[in-house]
Amino acid sequence: MTARYPVLQRPSGTALLEWVNELAPELLPVYNKDHPGRNVVVLGSFKGWYEMVKPYRERLRAAGFYPLAPQGEVITRYANGFEVLDTDTGKIATLSRRLGRAMTEREISVLLEALFITAIRIGDLTYVAGLPRDLDDGTYIGETVSGELGIAMVCGPVYGTEISPTLDDRDGYDGWVSHFAAHVAMIDVVTPEELGVQYATIRT
């Protein structure tokens, strides 16, 4: 088994999703048909998971949306700098068991990002929750979230909190600034509650 699924020195999301499709398709995000038109993915720096991302997810849930991702409650550990939620630990264990070997930290981080992007692609809308100024020296979006935001813009409507049109300059993303600013300018700033009213005519 391990010969068929060797350790990937440079894992790609495509390769890991192929493994998931072959070995554990139940790990893939599934569109909730009980909430047609209201399957949402919440984007945001996990630096603000407890203060921003999770609370906004719960407000969206209360407003009648189904959060496709993220679905966890607490950050349990980090893998290659990527936050692993409690719901992710079971996915990692399942795929590792079926691969016949432990996944590397790099494989884990790429897998979780690939599953998250899959959720964006099948969802109806995306909500961006940026860190407020009292948690950072300005609203914060990092490289990973900015990439996810670009994908979300292609897949469907994007709403969210007010985000600064520049990336955090401490992270050295100068080359991304103009591209990112264009995406931020397209975000419809609205609260989860206002969005719930806006989507009230969609059958649930």
PDB file of N, CA and C in Angstrom, residues 25-72:
ATOM      1  N   PRO A  25     -13.497   8.854   0.122  1.00  0.00           N
ATOM      2  CA  PRO A  25     -14.338   9.904  -0.466  1.00  0.00           C
ATOM      3  C   PRO A  25     -15.280  10.558   0.532  1.00  0.00           C
ATOM      4  N   GLU A  26     -15.537   9.901   1.645  1.00  0.00           N
ATOM      5  CA  GLU A  26     -16.426  10.489   2.649  1.00  0.00           C
ATOM      6  C   GLU A  26     -15.808  11.710   3.327  1.00  0.00           C
ATOM      7  N   LEU A  27     -14.524  11.930   3.113  1.00  0.00           N
ATOM      8  CA  LEU A  27     -13.856  13.083   3.705  1.00  0.00           C
ATOM      9  C   LEU A  27     -14.081  14.366   2.902  1.00  0.00           C
ATOM     10  N   LEU A  28     -14.565  14.232   1.688  1.00  0.00           N
ATOM     11  CA  LEU A  28     -14.782  15.400   0.830  1.00  0.00           C
ATOM     12  C   LEU A  28     -15.976  16.223   1.321  1.00  0.00           C
ATOM     13  N   PRO A  29     -15.908  17.545   1.178  1.00  0.00           N
ATOM     14  CA  PRO A  29     -17.059  18.385   1.547  1.00  0.00           C
ATOM     15  C   PRO A  29     -18.283  17.984   0.719  1.00  0.00           C
ATOM     16  N   VAL A  30     -19.442  18.037   1.348  1.00  0.00           N
ATOM     17  CA  VAL A  30     -20.687  17.652   0.682  1.00  0.00           C
ATOM     18  C   VAL A  30     -21.689  18.798   0.775  1.00  0.00           C
ATOM     19  N   TYR A  31     -22.243  19.181  -0.363  1.00  0.00           N
ATOM     20  CA  TYR A  31     -23.232  20.252  -0.415  1.00  0.00           C
ATOM     21  C   TYR A  31     -24.467  19.847   0.382  1.00  0.00           C
ATOM     22  N   ASN A  32     -24.939  20.738   1.245  1.00  0.00           N
ATOM     23  CA  ASN A  32     -26.110  20.470   2.069  1.00  0.00           C
ATOM     24  C   ASN A  32     -27.373  20.879   1.314  1.00  0.00           C
ATOM     25  N   LYS A  33     -28.102  19.900   0.804  1.00  0.00           N
ATOM     26  CA  LYS A  33     -29.292  20.172  -0.001  1.00  0.00           C
ATOM     27  C   LYS A  33     -30.458  20.693   0.827  1.00  0.00           C
ATOM     28  N   ASP A  34     -30.351  20.596   2.153  1.00  0.00           N
ATOM     29  CA  ASP A  34     -31.397  21.139   3.013  1.00  0.00           C
ATOM     30  C   ASP A  34     -31.293  22.661   3.133  1.00  0.00           C
ATOM     31  N   HIS A  35     -30.182  23.213   2.634  1.00  0.00           N
ATOM     32  CA  HIS A  35     -29.984  24.664   2.646  1.00  0.00           C
ATOM     33  C   HIS A  35     -29.633  25.142   1.239  1.00  0.00           C
ATOM     34  N   PRO A  36     -30.538  24.936   0.274  1.00  0.00           N
ATOM     35  CA  PRO A  36     -30.228  25.322  -1.107  1.00  0.00           C
ATOM     36  C   PRO A  36     -29.946  26.809  -1.233  1.00  0.00           C
ATOM     37  N   GLY A  37     -28.861  27.132  -1.910  1.00  0.00           N
ATOM     38  CA  GLY A  37     -28.499  28.524  -2.098  1.00  0.00           C
ATOM     39  C   GLY A  37     -27.846  29.179  -0.897  1.00  0.00           C
ATOM     40  N   ARG A  38     -27.687  28.431   0.204  1.00  0.00           N
ATOM     41  CA  ARG A  38     -27.169  29.027   1.439  1.00  0.00           C
ATOM     42  C   ARG A  38     -25.964  28.287   2.006  1.00  0.00           C
ATOM     43  N   ASN A  39     -25.283  27.512   1.192  1.00  0.00           N
ATOM     44  CA  ASN A  39     -24.058  26.851   1.642  1.00  0.00           C
ATOM     45  C   ASN A  39     -22.918  27.866   1.570  1.00  0.00           C
ATOM     46  N   VAL A  40     -22.330  28.182   2.712  1.00  0.00           N
ATOM     47  CA  VAL A  40     -21.338  29.252   2.786  1.00  0.00           C
ATOM     48  C   VAL A  40     -19.988  28.738   3.287  1.00  0.00           C
ATOM     49  N   VAL A  41     -18.921  29.367   2.809  1.00  0.00           N
ATOM     50  CA  VAL A  41     -17.577  29.114   3.316  1.00  0.00           C
ATOM     51  C   VAL A  41     -17.073  30.419   3.922  1.00  0.00           C
ATOM     52  N   VAL A  42     -16.502  30.343   5.104  1.00  0.00           N
ATOM     53  CA  VAL A  42     -15.999  31.535   5.794  1.00  0.00           C
ATOM     54  C   VAL A  42     -14.486  31.596   5.653  1.00  0.00           C
ATOM     55  N   LEU A  43     -13.986  32.682   5.076  1.00  0.00           N
ATOM     56  CA  LEU A  43     -12.556  32.897   4.925  1.00  0.00           C
ATOM     57  C   LEU A  43     -12.059  33.829   6.015  1.00  0.00           C
ATOM     58  N   GLY A  44     -10.809  33.632   6.422  1.00  0.00           N
ATOM     59  CA  GLY A  44     -10.213  34.533   7.386  1.00  0.00           C
ATOM     60  C   GLY A  44      -8.923  33.953   7.929  1.00  0.00           C
ATOM     61  N   SER A  45      -8.043  34.810   8.396  1.00  0.00           N
ATOM     62  CA  SER A  45      -6.806  34.352   9.009  1.00  0.00           C
ATOM     63  C   SER A  45      -7.133  33.595  10.287  1.00  0.00           C
ATOM     64  N   PHE A  46      -6.612  32.370  10.411  1.00  0.00           N
ATOM     65  CA  PHE A  46      -6.889  31.585  11.608  1.00  0.00           C
ATOM     66  C   PHE A  46      -6.190  32.167  12.828  1.00  0.00           C
ATOM     67  N   LYS A  47      -5.404  33.210  12.611  1.00  0.00           N
ATOM     68  CA  LYS A  47      -4.857  33.981  13.732  1.00  0.00           C
ATOM     69  C   LYS A  47      -6.014  34.522  14.564  1.00  0.00           C
ATOM     70  N   GLY A  48      -7.141  34.759  13.919  1.00  0.00           N
ATOM     71  CA  GLY A  48      -8.316  35.260  14.614  1.00  0.00           C
ATOM     72  C   GLY A  48      -9.444  34.250  14.662  1.00  0.00           C
ATOM     73  N   TRP A  49      -9.119  32.957  14.758  1.00  0.00           N
ATOM     74  CA  TRP A  49     -10.153  31.919  14.755  1.00  0.00           C
ATOM     75  C   TRP A  49     -11.182  32.139  15.853  1.00  0.00           C
ATOM     76  N   TYR A  50     -10.734  32.285  17.091  1.00  0.00           N
ATOM     77  CA  TYR A  50     -11.667  32.404  18.207  1.00  0.00           C
ATOM     78  C   TYR A  50     -12.317  33.787  18.282  1.00  0.00           C
ATOM     79  N   GLU A  51     -11.588  34.818  17.858  1.00  0.00           N
ATOM     80  CA  GLU A  51     -12.089  36.183  17.991  1.00  0.00           C
ATOM     81  C   GLU A  51     -12.923  36.638  16.808  1.00  0.00           C
ATOM     82  N   MET A  52     -12.712  36.038  15.624  1.00  0.00           N
ATOM     83  CA  MET A  52     -13.335  36.589  14.419  1.00  0.00           C
ATOM     84  C   MET A  52     -13.972  35.527  13.535  1.00  0.00           C
ATOM     85  N   VAL A  53     -13.194  34.566  13.090  1.00  0.00           N
ATOM     86  CA  VAL A  53     -13.693  33.606  12.094  1.00  0.00           C
ATOM     87  C   VAL A  53     -14.821  32.739  12.658  1.00  0.00           C
ATOM     88  N   LYS A  54     -14.578  32.111  13.787  1.00  0.00           N
ATOM     89  CA  LYS A  54     -15.602  31.246  14.378  1.00  0.00           C
ATOM     90  C   LYS A  54     -16.869  32.017  14.755  1.00  0.00           C
ATOM     91  N   PRO A  55     -16.767  33.193  15.422  1.00  0.00           N
ATOM     92  CA  PRO A  55     -17.987  33.944  15.747  1.00  0.00           C
ATOM     93  C   PRO A  55     -18.796  34.331  14.512  1.00  0.00           C
ATOM     94  N   TYR A  56     -18.116  34.732  13.428  1.00  0.00           N
ATOM     95  CA  TYR A  56     -18.854  35.090  12.218  1.00  0.00           C
ATOM     96  C   TYR A  56     -19.501  33.865  11.603  1.00  0.00           C
ATOM     97  N   ARG A  57     -18.847  32.722  11.690  1.00  0.00           N
ATOM     98  CA  ARG A  57     -19.463  31.493  11.192  1.00  0.00           C
ATOM     99  C   ARG A  57     -20.755  31.202  11.955  1.00  0.00           C
ATOM    100  N   GLU A  58     -20.717  31.377  13.265  1.00  0.00           N
ATOM    101  CA  GLU A  58     -21.909  31.106  14.075  1.00  0.00           C
ATOM    102  C   GLU A  58     -23.015  32.118  13.795  1.00  0.00           C
ATOM    103  N   ARG A  59     -22.649  33.349  13.526  1.00  0.00           N
ATOM    104  CA  ARG A  59     -23.662  34.355  13.171  1.00  0.00           C
ATOM    105  C   ARG A  59     -24.299  34.024  11.826  1.00  0.00           C
ATOM    106  N   LEU A  60     -23.510  33.522  10.904  1.00  0.00           N
ATOM    107  CA  LEU A  60     -24.057  33.097   9.605  1.00  0.00           C
ATOM    108  C   LEU A  60     -24.983  31.902   9.785  1.00  0.00           C
ATOM    109  N   ARG A  61     -24.600  30.991  10.655  1.00  0.00           N
ATOM    110  CA  ARG A  61     -25.455  29.830  10.931  1.00  0.00           C
ATOM    111  C   ARG A  61     -26.796  30.279  11.514  1.00  0.00           C
ATOM    112  N   ALA A  62     -26.721  31.230  12.447  1.00  0.00           N
ATOM    113  CA  ALA A  62     -27.943  31.745  13.067  1.00  0.00           C
ATOM    114  C   ALA A  62     -28.809  32.497  12.067  1.00  0.00           C
ATOM    115  N   ALA A  63     -28.171  33.032  11.018  1.00  0.00           N
ATOM    116  CA  ALA A  63     -28.911  33.784   9.995  1.00  0.00           C
ATOM    117  C   ALA A  63     -29.488  32.873   8.915  1.00  0.00           C
ATOM    118  N   GLY A  64     -29.338  31.569   9.083  1.00  0.00           N
ATOM    119  CA  GLY A  64     -29.959  30.620   8.170  1.00  0.00           C
ATOM    120  C   GLY A  64     -29.042  30.000   7.136  1.00  0.00           C
ATOM    121  N   PHE A  65     -27.714  30.177   7.293  1.00  0.00           N
ATOM    122  CA  PHE A  65     -26.775  29.605   6.343  1.00  0.00           C
ATOM    123  C   PHE A  65     -26.176  28.300   6.880  1.00  0.00           C
ATOM    124  N   TYR A  66     -25.699  27.470   5.950  1.00  0.00           N
ATOM    125  CA  TYR A  66     -25.013  26.246   6.347  1.00  0.00           C
ATOM    126  C   TYR A  66     -23.522  26.409   6.072  1.00  0.00           C
ATOM    127  N   PRO A  67     -22.672  26.397   7.105  1.00  0.00           N
ATOM    128  CA  PRO A  67     -21.232  26.543   6.900  1.00  0.00           C
ATOM    129  C   PRO A  67     -20.608  25.241   6.377  1.00  0.00           C
ATOM    130  N   LEU A  68     -20.249  25.252   5.110  1.00  0.00           N
ATOM    131  CA  LEU A  68     -19.546  24.107   4.536  1.00  0.00           C
ATOM    132  C   LEU A  68     -18.153  23.976   5.144  1.00  0.00           C
ATOM    133  N   ALA A  69     -17.531  25.109   5.392  1.00  0.00           N
ATOM    134  CA  ALA A  69     -16.193  25.134   5.964  1.00  0.00           C
ATOM    135  C   ALA A  69     -15.919  26.536   6.496  1.00  0.00           C
ATOM    136  N   PRO A  70     -15.133  26.606   7.572  1.00  0.00           N
ATOM    137  CA  PRO A  70     -14.626  25.511   8.399  1.00  0.00           C
ATOM    138  C   PRO A  70     -15.718  24.986   9.331  1.00  0.00           C
ATOM    139  N   GLN A  71     -15.584  23.709   9.734  1.00  0.00           N
ATOM    140  CA  GLN A  71     -16.624  23.103  10.555  1.00  0.00           C
ATOM    141  C   GLN A  71     -16.169  22.751  11.969  1.00  0.00           C
ATOM    142  N   GLY A  72     -14.902  22.955  12.265  1.00  0.00           N
ATOM    143  CA  GLY A  72     -14.395  22.602  13.586  1.00  0.00           C
ATOM    144  C   GLY A  72     -14.759  23.594  14.670  1.00  0.00           C
TER     145      GLY A  72
END
